[in-house]
Coordinates of C-alpha atoms in Angstrom, one line a residue:
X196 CA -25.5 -87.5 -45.8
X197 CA -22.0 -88.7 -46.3
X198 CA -20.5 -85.2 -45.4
X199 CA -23.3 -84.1 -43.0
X200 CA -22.0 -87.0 -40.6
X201 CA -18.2 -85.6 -40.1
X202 CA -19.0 -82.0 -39.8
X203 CA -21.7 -82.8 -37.1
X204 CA -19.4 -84.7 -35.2
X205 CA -16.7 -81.9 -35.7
X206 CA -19.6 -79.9 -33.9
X207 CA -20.3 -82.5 -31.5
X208 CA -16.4 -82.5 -30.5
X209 CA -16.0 -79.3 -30.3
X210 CA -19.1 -78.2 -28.0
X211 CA -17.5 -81.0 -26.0
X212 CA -14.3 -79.5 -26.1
X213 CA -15.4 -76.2 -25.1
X214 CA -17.5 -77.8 -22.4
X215 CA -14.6 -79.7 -20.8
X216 CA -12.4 -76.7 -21.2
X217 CA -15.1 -74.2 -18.8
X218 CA -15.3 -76.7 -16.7
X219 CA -11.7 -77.3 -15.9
X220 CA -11.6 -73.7 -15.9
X221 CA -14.4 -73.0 -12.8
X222 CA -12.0 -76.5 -11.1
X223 CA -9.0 -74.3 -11.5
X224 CA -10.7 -71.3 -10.0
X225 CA -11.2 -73.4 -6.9
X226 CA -7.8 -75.6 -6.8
X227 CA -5.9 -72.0 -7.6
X228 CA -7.6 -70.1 -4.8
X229 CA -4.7 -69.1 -2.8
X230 CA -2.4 -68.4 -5.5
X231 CA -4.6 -66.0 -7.3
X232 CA -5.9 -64.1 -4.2
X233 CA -1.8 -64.1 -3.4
X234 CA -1.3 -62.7 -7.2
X235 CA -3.9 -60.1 -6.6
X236 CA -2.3 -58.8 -3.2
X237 CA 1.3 -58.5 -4.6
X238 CA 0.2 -56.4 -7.8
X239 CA -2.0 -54.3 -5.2
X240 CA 1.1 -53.3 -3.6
X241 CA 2.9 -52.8 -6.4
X242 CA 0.8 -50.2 -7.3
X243 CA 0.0 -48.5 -3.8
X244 CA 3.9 -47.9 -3.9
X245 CA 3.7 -46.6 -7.7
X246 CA 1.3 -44.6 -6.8
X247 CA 2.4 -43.5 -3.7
X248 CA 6.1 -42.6 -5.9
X249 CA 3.9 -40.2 -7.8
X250 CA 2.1 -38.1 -5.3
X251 CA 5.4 -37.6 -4.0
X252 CA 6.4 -36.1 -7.4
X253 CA 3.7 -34.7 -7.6
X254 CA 3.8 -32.7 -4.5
X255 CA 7.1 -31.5 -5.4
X256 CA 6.1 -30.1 -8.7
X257 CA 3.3 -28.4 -7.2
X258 CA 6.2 -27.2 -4.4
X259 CA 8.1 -25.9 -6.5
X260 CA 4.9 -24.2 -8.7
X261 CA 4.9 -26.4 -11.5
X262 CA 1.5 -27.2 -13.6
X263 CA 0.4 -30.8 -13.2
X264 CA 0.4 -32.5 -16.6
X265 CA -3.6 -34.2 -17.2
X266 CA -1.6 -37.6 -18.4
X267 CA -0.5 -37.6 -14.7
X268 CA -3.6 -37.0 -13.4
X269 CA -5.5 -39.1 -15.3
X270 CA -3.5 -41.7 -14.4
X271 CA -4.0 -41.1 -10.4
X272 CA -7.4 -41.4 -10.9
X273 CA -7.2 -44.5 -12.4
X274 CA -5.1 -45.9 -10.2
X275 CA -7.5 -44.9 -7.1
X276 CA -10.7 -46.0 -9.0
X277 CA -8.1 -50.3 -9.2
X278 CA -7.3 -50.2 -5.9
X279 CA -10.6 -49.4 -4.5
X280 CA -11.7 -52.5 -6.4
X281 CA -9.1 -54.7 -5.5
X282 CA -9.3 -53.1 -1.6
X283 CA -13.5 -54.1 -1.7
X284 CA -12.5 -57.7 -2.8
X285 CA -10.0 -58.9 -0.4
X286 CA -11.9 -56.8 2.5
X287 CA -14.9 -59.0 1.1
X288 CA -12.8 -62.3 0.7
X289 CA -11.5 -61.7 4.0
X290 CA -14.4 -61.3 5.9
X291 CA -16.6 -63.8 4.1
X292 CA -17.8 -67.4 5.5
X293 CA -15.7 -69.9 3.2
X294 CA -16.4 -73.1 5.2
X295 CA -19.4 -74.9 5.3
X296 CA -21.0 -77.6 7.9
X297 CA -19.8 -76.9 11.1
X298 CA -16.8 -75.7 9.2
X299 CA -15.4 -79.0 8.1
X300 CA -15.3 -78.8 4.6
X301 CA -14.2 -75.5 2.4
X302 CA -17.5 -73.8 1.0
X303 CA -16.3 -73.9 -2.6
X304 CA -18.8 -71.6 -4.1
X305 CA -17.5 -69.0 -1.9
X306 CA -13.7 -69.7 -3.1
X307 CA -14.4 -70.5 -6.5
X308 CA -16.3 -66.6 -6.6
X309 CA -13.5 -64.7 -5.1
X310 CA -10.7 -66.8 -7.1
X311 CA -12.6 -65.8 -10.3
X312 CA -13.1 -62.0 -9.3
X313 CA -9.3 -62.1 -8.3
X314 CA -8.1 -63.6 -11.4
X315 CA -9.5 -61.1 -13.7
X316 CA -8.5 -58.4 -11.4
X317 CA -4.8 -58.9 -10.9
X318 CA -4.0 -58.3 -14.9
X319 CA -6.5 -55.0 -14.8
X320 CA -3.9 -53.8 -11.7
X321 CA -1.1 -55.2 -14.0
X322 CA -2.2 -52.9 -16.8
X323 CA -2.9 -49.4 -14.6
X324 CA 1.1 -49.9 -13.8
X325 CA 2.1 -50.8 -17.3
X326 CA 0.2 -47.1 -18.6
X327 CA 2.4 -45.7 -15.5
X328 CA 5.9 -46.0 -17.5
X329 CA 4.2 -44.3 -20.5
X330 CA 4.0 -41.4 -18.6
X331 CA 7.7 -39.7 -19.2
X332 CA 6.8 -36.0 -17.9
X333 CA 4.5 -35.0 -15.2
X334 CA 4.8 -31.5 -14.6
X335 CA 5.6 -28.8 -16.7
X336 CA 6.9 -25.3 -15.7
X337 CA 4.7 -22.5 -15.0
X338 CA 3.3 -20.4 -18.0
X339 CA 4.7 -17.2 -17.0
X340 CA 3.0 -15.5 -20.0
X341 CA -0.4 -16.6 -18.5
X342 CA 0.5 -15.5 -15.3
X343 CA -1.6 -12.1 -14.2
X344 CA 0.2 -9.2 -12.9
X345 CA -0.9 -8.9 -9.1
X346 CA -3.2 -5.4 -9.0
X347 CA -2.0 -4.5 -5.7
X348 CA -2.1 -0.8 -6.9
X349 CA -4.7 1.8 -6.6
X350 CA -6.5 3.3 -10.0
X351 CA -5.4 6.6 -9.6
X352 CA -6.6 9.4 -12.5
X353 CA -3.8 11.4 -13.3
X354 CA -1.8 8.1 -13.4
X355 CA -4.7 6.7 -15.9
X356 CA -4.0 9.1 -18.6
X357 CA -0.2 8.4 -18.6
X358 CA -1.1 4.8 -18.8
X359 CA -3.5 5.6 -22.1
X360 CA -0.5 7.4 -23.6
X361 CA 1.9 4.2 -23.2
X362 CA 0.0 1.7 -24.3
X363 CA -1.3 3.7 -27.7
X364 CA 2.6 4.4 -28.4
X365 CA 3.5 0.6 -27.9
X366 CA 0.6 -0.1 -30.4
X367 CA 1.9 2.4 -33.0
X368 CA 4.5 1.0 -35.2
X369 CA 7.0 3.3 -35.3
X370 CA 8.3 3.8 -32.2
X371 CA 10.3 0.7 -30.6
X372 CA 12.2 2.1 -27.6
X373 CA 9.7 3.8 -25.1
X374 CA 10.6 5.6 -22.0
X375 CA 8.9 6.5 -18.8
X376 CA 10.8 8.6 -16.1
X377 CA 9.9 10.6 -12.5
X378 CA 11.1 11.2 -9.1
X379 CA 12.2 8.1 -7.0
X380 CA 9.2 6.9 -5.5
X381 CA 6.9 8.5 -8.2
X382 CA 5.3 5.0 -8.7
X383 CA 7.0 4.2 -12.6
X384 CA 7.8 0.8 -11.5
X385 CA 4.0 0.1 -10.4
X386 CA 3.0 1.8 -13.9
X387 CA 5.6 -0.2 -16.2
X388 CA 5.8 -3.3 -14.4
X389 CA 1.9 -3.5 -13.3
X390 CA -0.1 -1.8 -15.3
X391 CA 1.3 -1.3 -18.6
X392 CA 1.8 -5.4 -18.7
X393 CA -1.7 -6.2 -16.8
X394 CA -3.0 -4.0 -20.1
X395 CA -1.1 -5.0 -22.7
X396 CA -2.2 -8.5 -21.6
X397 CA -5.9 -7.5 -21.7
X398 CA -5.7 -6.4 -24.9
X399 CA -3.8 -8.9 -26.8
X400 CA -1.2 -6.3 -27.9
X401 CA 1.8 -8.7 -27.5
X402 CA 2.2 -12.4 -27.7
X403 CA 5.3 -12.3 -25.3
X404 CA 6.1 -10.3 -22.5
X405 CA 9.4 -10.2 -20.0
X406 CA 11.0 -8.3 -17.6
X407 CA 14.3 -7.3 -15.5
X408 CA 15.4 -5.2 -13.0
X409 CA 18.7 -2.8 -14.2
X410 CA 19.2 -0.6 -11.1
X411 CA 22.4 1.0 -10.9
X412 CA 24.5 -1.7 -10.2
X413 CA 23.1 -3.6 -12.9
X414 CA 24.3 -7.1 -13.8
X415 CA 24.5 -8.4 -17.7
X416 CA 24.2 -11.9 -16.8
X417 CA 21.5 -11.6 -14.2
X418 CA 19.4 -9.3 -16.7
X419 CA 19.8 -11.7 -19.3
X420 CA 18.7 -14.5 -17.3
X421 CA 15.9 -12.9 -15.7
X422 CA 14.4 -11.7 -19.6
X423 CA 15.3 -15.9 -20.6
X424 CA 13.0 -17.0 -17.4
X425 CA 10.1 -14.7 -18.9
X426 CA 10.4 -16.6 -22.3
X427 CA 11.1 -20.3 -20.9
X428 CA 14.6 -20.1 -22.2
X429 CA 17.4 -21.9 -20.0
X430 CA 20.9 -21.4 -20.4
X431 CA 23.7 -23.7 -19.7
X432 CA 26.8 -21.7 -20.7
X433 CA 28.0 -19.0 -18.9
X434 CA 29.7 -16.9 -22.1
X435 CA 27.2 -13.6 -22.3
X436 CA 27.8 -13.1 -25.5
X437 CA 26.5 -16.7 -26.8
X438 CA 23.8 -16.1 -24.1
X439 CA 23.0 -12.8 -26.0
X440 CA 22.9 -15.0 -29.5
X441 CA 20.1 -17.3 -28.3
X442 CA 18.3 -14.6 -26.6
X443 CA 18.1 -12.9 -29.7
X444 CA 17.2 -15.9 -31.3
X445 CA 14.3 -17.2 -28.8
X446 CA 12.9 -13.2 -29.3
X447 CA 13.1 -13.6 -32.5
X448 CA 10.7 -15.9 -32.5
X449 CA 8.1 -14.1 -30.9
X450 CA 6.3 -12.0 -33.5
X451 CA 5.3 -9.3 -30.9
X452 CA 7.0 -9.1 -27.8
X453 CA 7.6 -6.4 -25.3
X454 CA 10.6 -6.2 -22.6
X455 CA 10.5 -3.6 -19.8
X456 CA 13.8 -2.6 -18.3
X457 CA 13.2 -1.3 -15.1
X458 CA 15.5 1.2 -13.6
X459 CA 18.1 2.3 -15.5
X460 CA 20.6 4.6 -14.3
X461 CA 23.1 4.8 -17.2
X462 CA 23.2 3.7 -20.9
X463 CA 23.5 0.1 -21.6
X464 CA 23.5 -1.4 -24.6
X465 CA 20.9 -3.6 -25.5
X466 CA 22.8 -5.9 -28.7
X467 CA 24.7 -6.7 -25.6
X468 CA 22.1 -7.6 -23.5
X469 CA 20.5 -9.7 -26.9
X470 CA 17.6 -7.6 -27.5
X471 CA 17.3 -7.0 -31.3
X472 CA 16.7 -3.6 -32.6
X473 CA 13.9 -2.5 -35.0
X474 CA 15.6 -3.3 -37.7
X475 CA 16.2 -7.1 -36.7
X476 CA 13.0 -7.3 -35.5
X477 CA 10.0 -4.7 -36.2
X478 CA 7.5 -6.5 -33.3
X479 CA 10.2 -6.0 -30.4
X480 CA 9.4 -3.2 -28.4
X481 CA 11.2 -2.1 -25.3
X482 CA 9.7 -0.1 -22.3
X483 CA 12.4 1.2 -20.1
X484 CA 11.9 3.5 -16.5
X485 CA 14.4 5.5 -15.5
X486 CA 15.0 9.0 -13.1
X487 CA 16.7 10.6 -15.5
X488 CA 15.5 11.8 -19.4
X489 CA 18.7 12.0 -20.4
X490 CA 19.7 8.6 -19.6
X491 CA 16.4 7.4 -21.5
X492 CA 17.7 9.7 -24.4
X493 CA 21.0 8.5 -24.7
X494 CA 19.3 5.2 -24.9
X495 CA 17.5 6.3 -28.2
X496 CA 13.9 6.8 -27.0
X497 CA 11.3 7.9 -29.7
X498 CA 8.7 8.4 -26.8
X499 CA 8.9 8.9 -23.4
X500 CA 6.8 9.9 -20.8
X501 CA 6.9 11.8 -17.4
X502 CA 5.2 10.5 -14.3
X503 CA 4.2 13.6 -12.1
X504 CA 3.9 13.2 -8.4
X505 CA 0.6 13.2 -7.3
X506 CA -1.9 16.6 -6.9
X507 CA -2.4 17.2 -3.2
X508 CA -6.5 16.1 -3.7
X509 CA -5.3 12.5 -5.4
X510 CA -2.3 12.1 -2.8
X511 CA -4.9 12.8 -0.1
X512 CA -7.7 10.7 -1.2
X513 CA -4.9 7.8 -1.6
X514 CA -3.6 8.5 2.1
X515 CA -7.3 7.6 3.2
X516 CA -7.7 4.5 1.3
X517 CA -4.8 2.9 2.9
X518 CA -5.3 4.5 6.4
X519 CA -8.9 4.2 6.6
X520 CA -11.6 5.3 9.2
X521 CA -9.9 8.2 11.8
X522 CA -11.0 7.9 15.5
X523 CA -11.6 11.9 15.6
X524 CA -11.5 14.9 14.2
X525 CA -8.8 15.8 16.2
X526 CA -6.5 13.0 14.1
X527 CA -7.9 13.7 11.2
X528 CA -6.6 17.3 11.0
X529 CA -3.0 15.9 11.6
X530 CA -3.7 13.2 9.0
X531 CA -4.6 16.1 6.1
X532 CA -0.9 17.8 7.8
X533 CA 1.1 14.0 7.6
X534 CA -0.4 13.3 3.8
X535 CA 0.6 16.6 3.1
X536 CA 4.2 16.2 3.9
X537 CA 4.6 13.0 2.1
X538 CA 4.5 15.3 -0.7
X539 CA 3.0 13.7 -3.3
X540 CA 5.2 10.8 -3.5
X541 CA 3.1 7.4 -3.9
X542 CA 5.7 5.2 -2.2
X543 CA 5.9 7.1 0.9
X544 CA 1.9 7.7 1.1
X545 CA 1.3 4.0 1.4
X546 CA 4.1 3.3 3.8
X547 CA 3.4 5.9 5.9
X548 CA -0.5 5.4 5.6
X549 CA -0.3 1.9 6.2
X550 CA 2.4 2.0 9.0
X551 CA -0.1 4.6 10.5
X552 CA -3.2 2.4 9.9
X553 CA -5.5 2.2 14.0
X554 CA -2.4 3.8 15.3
X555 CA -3.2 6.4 18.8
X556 CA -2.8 10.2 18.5
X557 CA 0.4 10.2 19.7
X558 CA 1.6 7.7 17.4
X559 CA 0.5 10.1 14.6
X560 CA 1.8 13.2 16.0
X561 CA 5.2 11.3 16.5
X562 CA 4.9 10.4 12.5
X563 CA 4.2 14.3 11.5
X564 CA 7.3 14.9 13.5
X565 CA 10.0 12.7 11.8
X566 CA 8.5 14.0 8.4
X567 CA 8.7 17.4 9.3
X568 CA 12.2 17.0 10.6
X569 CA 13.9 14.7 7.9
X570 CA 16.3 12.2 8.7
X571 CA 17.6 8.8 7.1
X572 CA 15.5 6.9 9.9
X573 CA 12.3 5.8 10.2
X574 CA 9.4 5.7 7.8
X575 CA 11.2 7.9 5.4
X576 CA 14.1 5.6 4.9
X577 CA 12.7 4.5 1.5
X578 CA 12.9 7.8 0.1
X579 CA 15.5 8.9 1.7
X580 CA 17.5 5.8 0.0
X581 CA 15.9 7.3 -3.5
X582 CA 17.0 10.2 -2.9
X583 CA 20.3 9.9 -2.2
X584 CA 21.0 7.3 -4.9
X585 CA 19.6 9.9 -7.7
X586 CA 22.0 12.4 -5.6
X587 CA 25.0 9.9 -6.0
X588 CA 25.0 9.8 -9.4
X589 CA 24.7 13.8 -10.3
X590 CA 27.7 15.7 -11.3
X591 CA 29.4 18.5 -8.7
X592 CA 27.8 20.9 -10.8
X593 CA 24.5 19.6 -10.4
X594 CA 24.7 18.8 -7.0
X595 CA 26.0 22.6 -6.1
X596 CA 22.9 24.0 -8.0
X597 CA 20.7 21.5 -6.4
X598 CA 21.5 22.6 -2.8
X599 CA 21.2 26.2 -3.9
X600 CA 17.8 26.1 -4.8
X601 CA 16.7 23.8 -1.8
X602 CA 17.9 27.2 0.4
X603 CA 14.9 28.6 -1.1
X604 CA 12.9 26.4 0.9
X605 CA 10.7 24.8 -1.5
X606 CA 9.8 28.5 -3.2
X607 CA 10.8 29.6 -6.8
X608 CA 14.0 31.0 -7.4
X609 CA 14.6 33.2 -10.4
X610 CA 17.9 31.7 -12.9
X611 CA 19.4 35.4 -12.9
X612 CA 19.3 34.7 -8.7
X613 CA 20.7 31.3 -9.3
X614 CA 23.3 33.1 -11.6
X615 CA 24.6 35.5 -8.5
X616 CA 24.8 32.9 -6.2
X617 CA 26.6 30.5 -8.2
X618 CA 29.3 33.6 -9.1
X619 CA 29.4 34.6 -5.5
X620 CA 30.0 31.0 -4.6
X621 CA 33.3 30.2 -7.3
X622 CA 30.6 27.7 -8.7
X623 CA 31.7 27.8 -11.9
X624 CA 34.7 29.9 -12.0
X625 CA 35.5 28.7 -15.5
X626 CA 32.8 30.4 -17.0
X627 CA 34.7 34.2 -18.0
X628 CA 31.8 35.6 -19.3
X629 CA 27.9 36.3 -18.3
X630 CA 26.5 34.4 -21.5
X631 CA 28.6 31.4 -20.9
X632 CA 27.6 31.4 -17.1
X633 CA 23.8 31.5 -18.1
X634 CA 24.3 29.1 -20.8
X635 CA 26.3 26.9 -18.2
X636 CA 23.4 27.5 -15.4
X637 CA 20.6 26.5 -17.7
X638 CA 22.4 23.5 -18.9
X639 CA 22.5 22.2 -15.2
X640 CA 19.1 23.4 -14.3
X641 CA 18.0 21.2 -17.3
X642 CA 19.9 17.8 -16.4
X643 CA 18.0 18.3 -12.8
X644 CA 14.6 18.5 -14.5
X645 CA 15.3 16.0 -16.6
X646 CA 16.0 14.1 -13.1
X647 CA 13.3 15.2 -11.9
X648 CA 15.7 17.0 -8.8
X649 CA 14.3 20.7 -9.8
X650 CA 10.1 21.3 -11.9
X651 CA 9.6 24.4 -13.9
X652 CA 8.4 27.7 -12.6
X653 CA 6.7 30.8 -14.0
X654 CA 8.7 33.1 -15.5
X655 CA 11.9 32.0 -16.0
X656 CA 12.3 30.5 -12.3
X657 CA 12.7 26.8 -10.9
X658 CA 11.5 25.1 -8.1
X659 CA 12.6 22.0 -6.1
X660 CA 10.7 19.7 -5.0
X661 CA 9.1 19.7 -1.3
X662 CA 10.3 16.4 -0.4
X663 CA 13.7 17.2 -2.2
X664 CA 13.8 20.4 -0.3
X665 CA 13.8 19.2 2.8
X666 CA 16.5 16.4 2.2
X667 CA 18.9 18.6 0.5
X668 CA 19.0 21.7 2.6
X669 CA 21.9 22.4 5.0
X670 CA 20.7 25.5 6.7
X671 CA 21.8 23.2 10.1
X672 CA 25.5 22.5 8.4
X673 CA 26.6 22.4 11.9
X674 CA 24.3 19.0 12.2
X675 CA 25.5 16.2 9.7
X676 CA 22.8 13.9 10.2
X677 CA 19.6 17.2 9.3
X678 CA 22.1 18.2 6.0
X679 CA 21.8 16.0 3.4
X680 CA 24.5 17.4 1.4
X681 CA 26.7 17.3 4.1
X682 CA 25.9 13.6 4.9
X683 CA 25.7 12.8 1.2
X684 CA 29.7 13.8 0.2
X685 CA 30.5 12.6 3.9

């Protein structure tokens, strides 16, 4: 009994204590009114403006096509779901009878609720802006390699096949350096670039893939930095040759990875670039497009493949899907006449097409006009610039060759004909003897199908190509602007 007595008062005491403690606690509720309602309205602006701060980031990741990270997010919604709380309790404190009796005395259950509700509030708000300086990054960069190649082409058969053959020679093993070359305008950009990647990417092939534009004035730096962008790499020195060291290194790292150099117009050298070679790393392949096989030779191709223009049936069922529904039959027939002139040539089907798109008659007989009569104006200004870059960069000897066979008007021309014209001409007055003329004709005739300038004929004859024809012919010498040659060395 002795000890029963002092822990049942320690029981009694502390029950008391506890007692007097809640009950000083629901008095402070009501003498600290003010000052926690106050307390709740600073920390609810505090974190209007900290959240307002991060939409504002926010937006300008999203600006500048950055993925939002899910901490930042999270955190938004959070935020939103405290001050909709705190919002709903001063609208209700402010708004609420808190007088009593003719509004002489304060009603102090009113206070004493709200003070409670506002005390317990204030440190929630306090704690939705302490998780906000735990948040260090809230965008990231886009994933380029998850980003889709836009399919803005058309699924045309004979390009199919060529697209079968690239993809099973980047899968084999033992061929690194692939090639694909054509005619400007053939469409090997919209095969390398589209949908060689957009099927590669379907089937897993590659963990990595980037991508630069040569052209002919082609830039080291600027192709180094546009394969680094592909792989998320960002350089901060301006030395090419260390640039090239950590491009080799991030590429490295990708077990299978596939580059595509688009539009090459001479050799470059890839160690310089920092593109490892198969010895350095197996799982590196590189897809390069060029308008000339002997530049994608040069380079060290084991495959490469030719792009073909288009067969007048494909080239015409193309021309209607971008042109659509003709008013007549009376357009239509000068439709088959305007698809035929463009040749075969992809880029200048859809331009023209589309350019021609609910266009009158007139309009369409003004279009088979400038087509028929070429000229560096108009809708044929894209090819004509094509053209007369891949005519820039032949030699004299291949240019003089090249204008011969275009006086044939698009028809064959037999080599031995080519041979008598050249020797009529002084072509190649060096060449003393018959055998070393032919020799010398066939070796030109062979760089400008390997341009894809001049396409094989039957029985030992070339041809040029229609839309080549046409832009290379100077039967009007005495009119600069109809001659391309003439224009061309002007």
């Amino acid at each position: 009994m002795a000890v029963a007595a002092p822990l049942a008062g320690a029981v009694v005491d502390r029950v008391t204590n506890e007692a007097i403690d809640s009950v000083w606690r629901q008095i402070g509720y009501i003498w600290n009114y003010k000052s926690n309602i106050q307390e709740l309205e600073q920390q609810l602006l505090k974190l209007k403006a900290e959240k307002q701060s991060m939409l504002h980031s926010v937006d300008e990741a999203r600006r500048n096509g950055e993925e939002i990270e899910d901490t930042a997010t999270l955190w938004l919604k959070s935020a939103d779901d405290a001050i909709e709380a705190a919002d709903e309790l001063l609208k209700s404190n402010a708004t609420s009878k808190k007088s009593c009796f003719m509004s002489c005395c304060p009603n102090l259950m009113v206070r004493h609720q709200f003070s409670r509700k506002a005390k317990k509030e204030a440190p929630v708000i306090a704690q939705v802006q302490q998780e906000r300086n735990s948040i260090h990054k809230i965008s990231r960069g886009l994933d380029v390699q998850a980003v889709e190649p836009v399919k803005s082409y058309e699924a045309l058969e004979s390009r199919m096949e060529v697209l079968k053959d690239i993809v099973a020679a980047l899968k084999n093993g033992d061929a690194n350096l692939i090639g694909v070359y054509g005619l400007g305008g053939v469409g090997k950009t919209t095969l390398a670039k589209q949908q060689v990647i957009a099927q590669v990417k379907e089937e897993r092939i590659f963990n990595a893939v980037a991508i630069a534009n040569v052209t002919h004035t082609w830039d080291l730096s600027r192709i180094q930095r546009e394969i680094a962008e592909w792989l998320g790499l960002k350089f901060d020195i301006e030395s090419t040759e260390v640039r090239a060291a950590r491009l080799r290194a991030r590429l490295k790292q990708e077990e299978k990875v596939l580059i595509v150099l688009d539009d090459i117009w001479e050799k470059i050298e890839l160690e310089k670039i920092g593109i490892p070679n198969s010895d350095d790393h197996k799982g590196c392949k590189i897809l390069m497009t060029s308008r000339d096989l002997n530049v994608l030779l040069n380079m060290g191709v084991q495959r490469h493949f030719l792009v073909q223009v288009l067969a007048e049936e494909e080239a015409w069922q193309l021309f209607q899907n971008k042109v659509g529904n003709f008013k007549n039959s009376e357009l239509e027939s000068i439709a088959v006449e305007v698809a035929r002139r463009c040749a075969g040539l992809p880029v200048l089907i859809v331009a023209v097409a589309t350019s021609l798109r609910d266009k009158e008659l007139y309009e369409w007989k003004d279009a088979l006009e400038h087509l028929q009569k070429f000229d560096d104006k108009g809708m044929d200004a894209q090819v004509y610039s094509a053209l007369e870059l891949s005519y820039r960069f032949l030699g004299d000897d291949q240019k003089s060759l090249l204008v011969l066979c275009a006086q044939a008007g698009g028809s064959t021309i037999c080599i031995t004909e080519l041979m008598k014209y050249a020797t009529g001409l002084g072509l190649f007055h060096k060449c003393i003897t018959i055998k070393v003329l032919r020799n010398r004709v066939l070796k030109v005739v062979s760089d400008l199908k390997r341009s894809c300038l001049l396409l094989d004929g039957e029985n030992d004859t070339v041809r040029i190509h229609t839309r080549c024809c046409s832009q290379f012919c100077y039967s009007n010498c005495n009119q600069a602007t109809s001659c391309l040659h003439c224009s061309f060395s002007n």
